[in-house]
Coordinates of C-alpha atoms in Angstrom, one line a residue:
Chain A
X1 CA 0.0 0.0 0.0
X2 CA 1.3 3.4 -1.0
X3 CA 2.8 5.6 1.7
X4 CA 0.3 8.2 2.8
X5 CA -2.6 5.9 2.1
X6 CA -5.3 6.3 4.7
X7 CA -5.3 2.5 5.2
X8 CA -1.6 2.3 6.1
X9 CA -1.2 2.6 9.9
X10 CA 2.3 3.2 11.1
X11 CA 1.9 3.5 14.9
X12 CA -0.1 2.0 17.6
X13 CA -1.6 5.4 18.2
X14 CA -3.2 5.2 14.8
X15 CA -4.6 1.7 15.3
X16 CA -6.0 2.7 18.6
X17 CA -8.0 5.7 17.3
X18 CA -11.6 5.8 18.2
X19 CA -12.4 6.4 14.5
X20 CA -9.7 4.5 12.7
X21 CA -11.2 4.9 9.2
X22 CA -10.9 8.3 7.4
X23 CA -14.6 8.2 6.3
X24 CA -15.7 7.8 9.9
X25 CA -13.9 10.9 10.9
X26 CA -15.5 12.8 8.0
X27 CA -18.9 11.6 8.9
X28 CA -18.5 12.3 12.6
X29 CA -17.1 15.8 12.0
X30 CA -20.0 16.6 9.6
X31 CA -22.5 15.3 12.1
X32 CA -21.1 17.4 14.9
X33 CA -21.2 20.5 12.7
X34 CA -24.8 19.8 11.8
X35 CA -25.7 19.3 15.5
X36 CA -24.1 22.6 16.4
X37 CA -26.1 24.3 13.6
X38 CA -29.5 22.8 14.5
X39 CA -30.6 25.6 17.0
X40 CA -30.2 28.2 14.2
X41 CA -33.0 26.7 12.0
X42 CA -34.7 24.0 14.2
X43 CA -38.1 24.6 15.8
X44 CA -38.5 24.8 19.6
X45 CA -40.3 21.4 19.4
X46 CA -37.3 19.8 17.6
X47 CA -34.8 21.3 20.1
X48 CA -36.9 19.9 23.0
X49 CA -36.9 16.5 21.5
X50 CA -33.2 16.6 20.9
X51 CA -32.6 17.8 24.5
X52 CA -34.5 14.8 25.8
X53 CA -32.4 12.6 23.5
X54 CA -29.1 14.0 24.8
X55 CA -30.2 13.3 28.4
X56 CA -31.2 9.8 27.4
X57 CA -27.7 9.3 25.7
X58 CA -26.0 10.2 28.9
X59 CA -28.0 7.7 30.9
X60 CA -27.8 5.0 28.2
X61 CA -24.0 5.2 28.0
X62 CA -23.9 4.8 31.7
X63 CA -26.1 1.7 31.7
X64 CA -24.3 0.2 28.8
X65 CA -21.0 0.4 30.6
X66 CA -22.5 -1.6 33.5
X67 CA -24.8 -4.0 31.7
X68 CA -23.4 -4.2 28.2
X69 CA -19.7 -4.2 29.0
X70 CA -19.5 -5.5 32.6
X71 CA -22.5 -7.8 32.2
X72 CA -24.2 -6.7 35.5
X73 CA -27.9 -6.5 34.9
X74 CA -29.3 -3.5 36.7
X75 CA -32.9 -2.4 37.2
X76 CA -31.7 0.4 39.5
X77 CA -30.9 2.9 36.8
X78 CA -34.1 5.0 37.4
X79 CA -33.3 5.2 41.1
X80 CA -29.8 6.5 40.4
X81 CA -31.3 9.2 38.2
X82 CA -33.7 10.0 41.0
X83 CA -30.8 10.3 43.4
X84 CA -29.1 12.8 41.0
X85 CA -32.3 14.8 40.6
X86 CA -33.1 14.9 44.4
X87 CA -29.6 15.8 45.4
X88 CA -29.7 18.7 43.0
X89 CA -33.1 19.8 44.3
X90 CA -31.9 19.6 47.9
X91 CA -28.6 21.4 47.2
X92 CA -30.2 24.2 45.2
X93 CA -33.2 24.8 47.5
X94 CA -31.7 24.3 50.9
X95 CA -28.1 25.5 50.3
X96 CA -28.6 27.7 47.2
X97 CA -25.7 25.7 45.6
X98 CA -24.6 26.9 42.2
X99 CA -24.9 24.8 39.0
X100 CA -21.2 23.9 38.8
X101 CA -21.3 22.6 42.4
X102 CA -24.7 20.9 42.4
X103 CA -24.1 18.7 39.3
X104 CA -20.7 17.2 40.4
X105 CA -22.1 16.8 43.9
X106 CA -25.1 14.8 42.5
X107 CA -22.7 12.6 40.5
X108 CA -20.6 11.9 43.6
X109 CA -23.6 11.0 45.8
X110 CA -24.9 8.9 42.9
X111 CA -21.6 7.1 42.7
X112 CA -21.7 6.4 46.4
X113 CA -25.2 5.0 46.1
X114 CA -24.0 3.0 43.1
X115 CA -21.2 1.5 45.3
X116 CA -23.8 0.3 47.8
X117 CA -26.1 -1.1 45.2
X118 CA -23.2 -2.8 43.6
X119 CA -22.2 -4.7 46.7
X120 CA -24.7 -7.5 46.2
X121 CA -23.2 -8.0 42.7
X122 CA -20.1 -9.5 44.3
X123 CA -22.3 -12.4 45.3
X124 CA -25.2 -12.5 42.8
X125 CA -25.3 -12.9 39.1
X126 CA -27.9 -12.5 36.3
X127 CA -31.5 -12.6 37.4
X128 CA -30.7 -12.7 41.1
X129 CA -28.7 -9.5 40.7
X130 CA -31.6 -7.9 38.8
X131 CA -33.9 -8.7 41.7
X132 CA -31.6 -7.1 44.3
X133 CA -31.2 -4.0 42.2
X134 CA -35.0 -3.9 41.8
X135 CA -35.3 -4.1 45.6
X136 CA -32.7 -1.2 45.9
X137 CA -34.8 0.7 43.4
X138 CA -37.9 0.5 45.5
X139 CA -36.0 1.3 48.7
X140 CA -34.5 4.4 47.2
X141 CA -37.8 5.5 45.7
X142 CA -39.5 5.0 49.0
X143 CA -37.0 7.2 50.8
X144 CA -37.4 9.9 48.2
X145 CA -41.2 9.7 48.2
X146 CA -41.1 10.2 52.0
X147 CA -38.8 13.1 51.5
X148 CA -40.9 14.7 48.8
X149 CA -44.1 14.3 51.0
X150 CA -42.4 16.0 53.9
X151 CA -40.4 18.8 52.2
X152 CA -41.9 19.3 48.8
X153 CA -44.3 22.2 48.2
X154 CA -47.0 19.6 48.3
X155 CA -47.1 15.8 48.3
X156 CA -47.6 15.5 44.5
X157 CA -46.3 18.8 43.1
X158 CA -42.6 17.9 43.6
X159 CA -39.8 20.3 44.3
X160 CA -39.1 23.2 41.9
X161 CA -35.5 24.1 40.9
X162 CA -34.5 27.6 39.7
X163 CA -32.9 27.9 36.3
X164 CA -29.1 27.4 36.6
X165 CA -26.7 30.3 36.2
X166 CA -23.1 29.9 35.0
X167 CA -21.3 33.3 35.6
X168 CA -23.7 35.8 34.1
X169 CA -25.3 33.3 31.7
X170 CA -28.6 32.0 32.8
X171 CA -29.3 28.6 31.1
X172 CA -32.9 28.9 30.1
X173 CA -34.9 28.0 27.0
X174 CA -34.4 25.2 24.5
X175 CA -31.4 26.8 22.7
X176 CA -29.2 27.3 25.8
X177 CA -30.0 23.9 27.1
X178 CA -29.3 22.4 23.7
X179 CA -25.7 23.4 23.8
X180 CA -25.2 22.4 27.5
X181 CA -26.7 19.0 26.9
X182 CA -25.0 18.5 23.6
X183 CA -21.6 19.2 25.2
X184 CA -22.3 16.9 28.1
X185 CA -23.6 14.2 25.8
X186 CA -20.6 14.3 23.6
X187 CA -18.3 14.4 26.6
X188 CA -20.0 11.3 28.1
X189 CA -19.8 9.4 24.8
X190 CA -16.1 10.2 24.5
X191 CA -15.6 9.1 28.1
X192 CA -17.4 5.9 27.4
X193 CA -15.5 5.3 24.1
X194 CA -12.2 5.9 25.8
X195 CA -13.0 3.6 28.7
X196 CA -14.1 0.9 26.3
X197 CA -10.7 1.0 24.5
X198 CA -8.7 1.1 27.7
X199 CA -7.7 -1.6 30.2
X200 CA -10.8 -0.7 32.2
X201 CA -13.2 -1.6 29.4
X202 CA -11.2 -4.8 28.6
X203 CA -11.4 -5.8 32.3
X204 CA -15.2 -5.3 32.3
X205 CA -15.7 -7.4 29.1
X206 CA -13.4 -10.1 30.6
X207 CA -15.6 -10.2 33.8
X208 CA -18.7 -10.4 31.6
X209 CA -17.3 -13.2 29.5
X210 CA -15.6 -15.4 32.1
X211 CA -15.2 -14.1 35.6
X212 CA -13.0 -16.8 37.1
X213 CA -10.6 -16.6 34.1
X214 CA -10.7 -12.9 34.5
X215 CA -9.5 -13.2 38.1
X216 CA -6.8 -15.7 37.3
X217 CA -5.3 -13.3 34.7
X218 CA -5.0 -10.7 37.4
X219 CA -8.2 -8.7 37.3
X220 CA -9.5 -7.7 40.7
X221 CA -13.1 -8.7 39.9
X222 CA -14.5 -7.1 43.1
X223 CA -12.9 -3.8 42.3
X224 CA -13.9 -3.6 38.7
X225 CA -17.5 -4.7 39.3
X226 CA -17.8 -2.0 41.9
X227 CA -16.1 0.5 39.5
X228 CA -18.7 -0.4 36.9
X229 CA -21.5 0.3 39.3
X230 CA -19.9 3.5 40.5
X231 CA -19.3 4.8 37.0
X232 CA -22.7 3.8 35.7
X233 CA -24.5 5.3 38.7
X234 CA -22.5 8.6 38.5
X235 CA -23.5 9.0 34.8
X236 CA -27.1 8.2 35.6
X237 CA -27.0 10.8 38.4
X238 CA -25.5 13.3 36.0
X239 CA -28.4 12.7 33.6
X240 CA -30.8 12.9 36.6
X241 CA -29.3 16.2 37.8
X242 CA -29.3 17.8 34.4
X243 CA -32.8 16.5 33.7
X244 CA -34.0 18.1 37.0
X245 CA -32.5 21.5 36.0
X246 CA -33.8 21.1 32.5
X247 CA -37.4 20.4 33.5
X248 CA -37.3 22.8 36.5
X249 CA -39.1 20.5 38.8
X250 CA -38.3 17.2 40.5
X251 CA -41.0 14.6 41.2
X252 CA -40.4 11.1 42.4
X253 CA -43.2 9.9 40.2
X254 CA -41.0 10.5 37.1
X255 CA -38.5 7.8 38.2
X256 CA -40.5 4.6 37.8
X257 CA -39.5 1.0 37.1
X258 CA -40.7 1.7 33.6
X259 CA -38.0 4.2 33.2
X260 CA -35.4 1.7 34.3
X261 CA -36.8 -0.7 31.7
X262 CA -36.8 2.0 29.1
X263 CA -33.1 2.4 29.6
X264 CA -32.5 -1.3 29.3
X265 CA -34.6 -1.2 26.1
X266 CA -32.3 1.5 24.8
X267 CA -29.2 -0.6 25.2
X268 CA -30.9 -3.7 23.9
X269 CA -32.2 -1.9 20.8
X270 CA -28.9 0.0 20.3
X271 CA -26.5 -2.8 21.0
X272 CA -25.2 -4.3 24.2
X273 CA -21.5 -3.6 24.8
X274 CA -21.3 -0.7 22.3
X275 CA -21.1 2.9 23.1
X276 CA -22.3 3.9 19.6
X277 CA -25.1 1.5 20.1
X278 CA -26.2 3.3 23.3
X279 CA -26.4 6.5 21.3
X280 CA -28.5 4.9 18.5
X281 CA -30.8 3.1 21.1
X282 CA -31.2 6.3 23.1
X283 CA -32.3 8.2 20.0
X284 CA -34.6 5.4 18.8
X285 CA -36.4 4.9 22.1
X286 CA -36.7 8.6 23.0
X287 CA -38.3 9.4 19.6
X288 CA -40.4 6.2 19.5
X289 CA -43.4 7.6 21.4
X290 CA -43.4 10.7 19.2
X291 CA -43.3 8.6 16.1
X292 CA -46.3 6.7 17.3
X293 CA -48.2 9.9 18.1
X294 CA -47.4 11.3 14.6
X295 CA -48.4 8.0 13.1
X296 CA -51.8 8.3 14.7
X297 CA -52.1 11.9 13.7
X298 CA -51.9 10.9 10.1
X299 CA -54.8 8.5 10.4
X300 CA -58.4 9.7 9.7
X301 CA -59.8 11.4 12.9
X302 CA -62.2 8.6 13.9
X303 CA -59.3 6.1 13.8
X304 CA -57.2 8.0 16.3
X305 CA -56.9 6.7 19.8
X306 CA -56.7 10.0 21.6
X307 CA -55.4 9.7 25.1
X308 CA -55.4 5.9 25.0
X309 CA -52.4 6.1 22.6
X310 CA -50.3 6.7 25.7
X311 CA -50.9 3.1 26.8
X312 CA -49.8 2.0 23.3
X313 CA -46.5 3.9 23.7
X314 CA -45.8 1.9 26.9
X315 CA -46.6 -1.3 25.2
X316 CA -44.5 -0.3 22.2
X317 CA -41.4 -0.4 24.5
X318 CA -42.1 -4.1 25.2
X319 CA -42.9 -4.9 21.6
X320 CA -39.7 -3.2 20.3
X321 CA -37.6 -5.2 22.9
X322 CA -39.1 -8.5 21.7
X323 CA -38.7 -7.7 18.0
X324 CA -35.1 -6.7 18.5
X325 CA -34.3 -9.7 20.6
X326 CA -35.8 -11.9 17.9
X327 CA -34.6 -10.4 14.7
X328 CA -31.6 -8.2 15.6
X329 CA -30.3 -9.3 19.0
X330 CA -27.1 -7.4 18.6
X331 CA -29.0 -4.2 18.1
X332 CA -29.0 -1.3 15.6
X333 CA -25.2 -1.1 15.7
X334 CA -25.1 -4.5 14.0
X335 CA -27.1 -3.1 11.1
X336 CA -24.4 -0.4 10.8
X337 CA -21.7 -3.0 11.0
X338 CA -23.3 -5.0 8.2
X339 CA -23.6 -2.0 6.0
X340 CA -20.0 -1.0 6.7
X341 CA -18.8 -4.5 5.9
X342 CA -20.8 -4.6 2.6
X343 CA -18.9 -1.5 1.4
X344 CA -15.6 -2.7 2.8
X345 CA -15.9 -5.9 0.7
X346 CA -17.6 -4.3 -2.3
X347 CA -17.7 -5.4 -5.1
X348 CA -17.4 -8.9 -3.5
X349 CA -20.1 -10.3 -1.4
X350 CA -20.2 -12.6 1.5
X351 CA -22.8 -15.3 1.0
X352 CA -24.1 -17.3 4.0
X353 CA -23.5 -21.0 3.4
X354 CA -26.6 -23.1 3.2
X355 CA -26.8 -26.0 5.7
X356 CA -26.0 -28.5 2.9
X357 CA -22.9 -26.6 1.9
X358 CA -21.8 -26.3 5.5
X359 CA -21.6 -30.1 6.0
Chain B
X1 CA 10.7 -10.2 28.1
X2 CA 13.2 -12.1 30.3
X3 CA 11.8 -13.6 33.4
X4 CA 13.8 -15.2 36.2
X5 CA 12.5 -18.7 37.0
X6 CA 11.1 -19.1 40.5
X7 CA 11.5 -22.1 42.8
X8 CA 8.2 -23.8 43.7
X9 CA 8.0 -25.9 46.7
X10 CA 4.9 -27.9 47.5
X11 CA 5.0 -29.2 51.0
X12 CA 2.8 -32.1 52.0
X13 CA -0.3 -30.8 50.3
X14 CA -3.7 -32.5 50.7
X15 CA -6.8 -31.3 48.9
X16 CA -10.2 -32.7 49.8
X17 CA -13.7 -32.1 48.5
X18 CA -16.0 -33.5 51.2
X19 CA -15.1 -37.2 51.4
X20 CA -13.1 -37.2 48.1
X21 CA -9.3 -36.7 48.3
X22 CA -8.1 -35.2 45.1
X23 CA -4.5 -34.7 46.3
X24 CA -2.9 -36.8 49.0
X25 CA 0.2 -35.7 51.0
X26 CA 2.0 -34.4 47.9
X27 CA 5.4 -32.8 48.1
X28 CA 7.4 -31.7 45.1
X29 CA 9.9 -29.1 44.1
X30 CA 10.4 -27.3 40.8
X31 CA 13.8 -25.7 40.4
X32 CA 14.4 -22.3 38.8
X33 CA 13.9 -22.3 35.0
X34 CA 13.2 -26.0 34.9
X35 CA 10.7 -27.6 32.5
X36 CA 8.9 -29.9 34.9
X37 CA 6.2 -32.2 33.4
X38 CA 3.3 -33.5 35.4
X39 CA 1.8 -36.7 34.0
X40 CA -0.8 -39.1 35.2
X41 CA -4.0 -40.8 34.2
X42 CA -7.3 -38.9 34.1
X43 CA -8.4 -37.9 37.6
X44 CA -4.9 -38.2 39.0
X45 CA -5.1 -34.7 40.4
X46 CA -2.9 -32.8 37.9
X47 CA -5.3 -30.0 37.2
X48 CA -6.3 -29.9 40.8
X49 CA -2.7 -29.3 41.7
X50 CA -2.4 -26.5 39.2
X51 CA -5.6 -25.0 40.7
X52 CA -4.0 -25.1 44.1
X53 CA -0.8 -23.4 42.9
X54 CA -2.9 -20.9 41.0
X55 CA -5.2 -20.1 44.0
X56 CA -8.5 -21.3 42.5
X57 CA -8.5 -24.0 45.2
X58 CA -7.1 -23.7 48.7
X59 CA -5.2 -26.9 49.9
X60 CA -6.9 -28.5 52.9
X61 CA -3.5 -29.2 54.4
X62 CA 0.0 -28.2 53.5
X63 CA 1.9 -25.2 52.1
X64 CA 2.8 -23.9 48.7
X65 CA 5.9 -21.7 48.6
X66 CA 7.0 -19.6 45.7
X67 CA 10.6 -18.5 46.2
X68 CA 10.1 -19.2 49.8
X69 CA 7.0 -17.1 50.1
X70 CA 3.8 -18.9 51.2
X71 CA 1.2 -18.1 48.5
X72 CA -1.6 -20.2 50.0
X73 CA -4.6 -18.1 50.8
X74 CA -3.8 -15.3 48.5
X75 CA -6.7 -14.1 46.4
X76 CA -6.8 -15.4 42.8
X77 CA -6.1 -12.1 41.1
X78 CA -2.9 -11.5 43.2
X79 CA -1.2 -14.6 41.7
X80 CA -0.2 -12.8 38.6
X81 CA 1.5 -10.1 40.6
X82 CA 3.4 -12.8 42.4
X83 CA 4.6 -14.1 39.1
X84 CA 2.3 -17.0 38.3
X85 CA 1.0 -17.2 34.8
X86 CA -1.5 -19.9 33.8
X87 CA -2.7 -21.3 30.5
X88 CA -5.9 -23.3 30.9
X89 CA -6.8 -26.6 29.4
X90 CA -9.7 -25.1 27.5
X91 CA -7.9 -21.8 26.9
X92 CA -10.6 -19.8 28.8
X93 CA -10.2 -16.8 26.6
X94 CA -12.6 -13.9 26.3
X95 CA -14.4 -14.8 23.1
X96 CA -15.7 -11.4 22.2
X97 CA -12.3 -9.7 22.3
X98 CA -9.6 -9.9 19.7
X99 CA -6.4 -11.8 20.1
X100 CA -4.5 -8.5 20.8
X101 CA -7.1 -7.5 23.4
X102 CA -6.9 -10.9 25.1
X103 CA -3.2 -10.6 25.3
X104 CA -3.5 -7.1 26.6
X105 CA -5.7 -8.5 29.4
X106 CA -2.7 -10.7 30.2
X107 CA -0.9 -7.5 31.0
X108 CA -3.7 -6.0 33.0
X109 CA -1.7 -5.8 36.2
X110 CA 0.9 -3.5 34.6
X111 CA -1.7 -0.7 34.0
X112 CA -1.4 1.9 36.7
X113 CA -3.5 4.8 35.4
X114 CA -6.8 5.5 37.1
X115 CA -10.4 5.5 35.8
X116 CA -10.3 9.2 34.9
X117 CA -7.1 9.0 33.0
X118 CA -8.4 5.9 31.1
X119 CA -11.7 7.7 30.4
X120 CA -10.0 10.8 29.1
X121 CA -7.2 8.7 27.4
X122 CA -4.6 11.3 27.9
X123 CA -1.0 11.4 29.1
X124 CA 0.0 8.3 31.1
X125 CA -3.1 6.2 30.2
X126 CA -2.3 6.7 26.5
X127 CA 1.4 6.1 26.8
X128 CA 0.7 3.0 28.9
X129 CA -1.6 1.6 26.3
X130 CA 1.0 2.1 23.5
X131 CA 3.8 0.6 25.6
X132 CA 1.8 -2.5 26.6
X133 CA 0.6 -2.9 23.0
X134 CA 4.3 -2.9 21.9
X135 CA 5.1 -5.7 24.4
X136 CA 2.0 -7.7 23.4
X137 CA 3.2 -7.4 19.8
X138 CA 6.5 -9.0 20.8
X139 CA 4.5 -12.0 22.2
X140 CA 2.4 -12.1 19.0
X141 CA 5.7 -12.3 17.1
X142 CA 7.0 -15.0 19.4
X143 CA 4.0 -17.2 18.8
X144 CA 3.6 -16.3 15.2
X145 CA 0.0 -15.1 15.6
X146 CA 0.3 -12.1 13.3
X147 CA -2.5 -13.0 11.0
X148 CA -5.0 -13.6 13.8
X149 CA -4.1 -10.4 15.6
X150 CA -7.4 -8.5 15.0
X151 CA -9.6 -11.6 14.9
X152 CA -12.2 -12.2 17.6
X153 CA -11.0 -15.1 19.6
X154 CA -14.3 -16.9 19.6
X155 CA -14.1 -17.2 15.8
X156 CA -10.6 -18.9 15.7
X157 CA -9.9 -22.6 15.4
X158 CA -9.4 -24.5 18.6
X159 CA -5.6 -25.0 18.1
X160 CA -5.1 -21.2 17.6
X161 CA -7.2 -20.5 20.7
X162 CA -5.0 -22.7 22.8
X163 CA -1.9 -21.0 21.4
X164 CA -3.4 -17.7 22.3
X165 CA -4.0 -19.1 25.8
X166 CA -0.3 -19.9 26.2
X167 CA 0.6 -16.5 24.7
X168 CA -1.7 -14.7 27.2
X169 CA 0.0 -16.6 30.1
X170 CA 3.4 -15.5 28.8
X171 CA 2.2 -11.9 28.5
X172 CA 2.0 -11.9 32.3
X173 CA 5.8 -12.3 32.4
X174 CA 5.6 -15.2 34.8
X175 CA 8.3 -16.5 37.0
X176 CA 6.3 -19.7 37.1
X177 CA 4.3 -20.7 34.1
X178 CA 1.6 -23.3 34.5
X179 CA 0.5 -25.0 31.3
X180 CA -2.5 -27.3 31.5
X181 CA -2.5 -29.8 28.6
X182 CA -1.5 -27.3 26.0
X183 CA -1.2 -30.0 23.3
X184 CA -4.6 -31.7 23.9
X185 CA -6.8 -31.3 20.8
X186 CA -4.0 -30.0 18.6
X187 CA -3.2 -31.4 15.2
X188 CA 0.3 -32.8 14.6
X189 CA 1.7 -29.6 13.0
X190 CA 0.4 -27.5 15.9
X191 CA 1.9 -29.9 18.4
X192 CA 5.3 -29.5 16.8
X193 CA 5.0 -25.8 16.8
X194 CA 4.1 -25.9 20.5
X195 CA 7.1 -28.1 21.2
X196 CA 9.3 -25.5 19.5
X197 CA 7.7 -22.7 21.5
X198 CA 8.1 -24.6 24.8
X199 CA 11.8 -25.1 24.1
X200 CA 12.2 -21.4 23.1
X201 CA 10.3 -20.3 26.3
X202 CA 12.6 -22.5 28.3
X203 CA 15.9 -21.4 26.7
X204 CA 15.2 -17.8 25.7
X205 CA 12.8 -16.5 28.4
X206 CA 13.5 -18.9 31.3
X207 CA 10.5 -19.1 33.6
X208 CA 10.0 -22.3 35.6
X209 CA 7.4 -24.3 33.7
X210 CA 5.0 -26.8 35.1
X211 CA 3.6 -28.6 32.2
X212 CA 0.6 -31.0 32.5
X213 CA 0.6 -33.4 29.6
X214 CA -0.7 -36.8 28.5
X215 CA 1.7 -37.5 25.6
X216 CA 4.5 -39.5 27.3
X217 CA 6.6 -39.4 24.1
X218 CA 6.5 -35.7 23.9
X219 CA 7.1 -35.2 27.6
X220 CA 10.1 -37.5 27.5
X221 CA 11.6 -35.6 24.6
X222 CA 11.2 -32.2 26.1
X223 CA 11.0 -32.1 29.9
X224 CA 13.9 -31.8 32.3
X225 CA 12.1 -33.9 34.9
X226 CA 8.9 -35.7 35.1
X227 CA 6.5 -36.2 38.1
X228 CA 4.0 -38.9 37.8
X229 CA 0.7 -38.7 39.8
X230 CA -1.8 -41.4 40.4
X231 CA -4.9 -41.1 42.6
X232 CA -3.7 -37.8 43.9
X233 CA -0.3 -39.1 45.1
X234 CA 3.1 -38.9 43.6
X235 CA 4.2 -42.3 42.3
X236 CA 7.5 -41.4 40.6
X237 CA 9.8 -38.4 40.0
X238 CA 13.0 -38.0 38.0
X239 CA 14.6 -37.5 34.6
X240 CA 12.5 -38.9 31.7
X241 CA 14.6 -42.0 31.0
X242 CA 14.4 -43.2 34.6
X243 CA 10.7 -42.4 35.0
X244 CA 9.7 -44.2 31.9
X245 CA 11.3 -47.5 33.1
X246 CA 9.8 -47.2 36.6
X247 CA 7.6 -50.3 37.0
X248 CA 5.1 -48.3 39.1
X249 CA 4.7 -45.8 36.3
X250 CA 4.4 -48.6 33.7
X251 CA 1.7 -50.2 35.8
X252 CA -0.3 -47.0 36.6
X253 CA 0.0 -45.1 33.4
X254 CA 1.6 -46.8 30.4
X255 CA -0.3 -50.1 30.8
X256 CA 1.0 -53.6 30.7
X257 CA 1.5 -53.7 26.9
X258 CA 4.5 -51.4 27.3
X259 CA 6.4 -54.0 29.4
X260 CA 6.1 -56.6 26.6

């Protein structure tokens, strides 16, 4: 291959790049430029949807590091987000904490809770771990419900949070939030991608694949399992804290078990053990209810379901999980990989062998 | 990649599972940089002994000393830091990672950067990654695994997987290398390659090797000394020529036909 060819790699730094192929770098740069430009022509509705998506991306990357990479099934993700949101609410209301202090503090408290929730993972696996995280979810939500009933403005109205201020810039309105959440989302994705190509990510995958072998090659399984829980919970708390600021009000009712399952759906749909997959899944699952709504709006008026379409949106989460597990268990990212492989091999094609040929 | 061989002393080790005794009052010694073969029929306690040395099992009675240090009771993941590298009978690789990544996991203990540095991939974390990659490449060279470098391990043929397993153990820069039946399931060409690698490990790198094997011919040709186990106890020990003629070994392992 000629010197200077984009396919010739001459250092380990080049092989270890996040986007090793030149076309990937072009596409990603173009996408980032497009994302930066969206607020200049996008409607308020579009910006709102994208802000919700960015929040989901942060949470989904966090969950994928824990469940997709380290293999620890967690139903506690919504409660980690609730922790982030409530810590933010308490710090801003009781201590008038500024934005730059409340967000990191929420992450740290979230991480501490993640550590505690992660302790049973040292003993339990799979479905048993899922049940213990479920119990933790309900314990945390119970505590927060009690807190909200006692100290909220009323039992159901939740706790309001003032719009955050950085220096003299008040973050208010879809456009300001768009840039804050875009920046945080991109930073989270980069953090996840870097972890996944470092020794930490490799250790997590090793624990997921074979934990005894992982220990015997020198991986401290206890430490890295807890590290996965701590990292994941911190990112969930980050999403929770920013989400609380973004919506301006914190109610415990927002952090249901359905939310935890929605996040699991994101990483199943996007692709377990893939950061890019978490992004795709977060986009898909966040926009799904809006697509369903639009779909119904296109029907003749007497065919529309009105408010009952909400139930359909909930059911759609389950249906989508089942469909993906059946037909595309490796998620949306696998579709991308297939397309990329097609062009890599073009004009040749890989043909699946028939059972007769295989014998 | 030059490891000093360690002395391994196994002192009167007994391993019991409930009423079953897997290893019975076993004592043996492996000298520095020695290629010590461990043979015996199925169920003789060979793998159980490796599991004891490796820390997967704790001996019921007895001590295991590595360079005079009692390593009994140490947690499993500490063994690599103490210089014990192990290749498993069924390779036990991480199927979703590539060969290079599997070997990098063999060097996991060398990484010193924290979570933040790894997540930002800057400075020390980045340098470490390059440095360890360079070392892993030298092991890939050693085992001639170049063309499998970026393949997912789960997709590789069994023989290559076992070679990667040995390579991963060598990535740990062990003072004591434990090989559990590295030749089982290999075709003839792969066995010959492995024999060559074993001799090169012994001569060029120099860790103490404990090699569990069934192929008596291969063991006799390569090993410095042979220890024969049967029913969890040592029945013979010595240089290959002596051990092969030992009547107890012939009875327990080679069968009566060999005496004829």
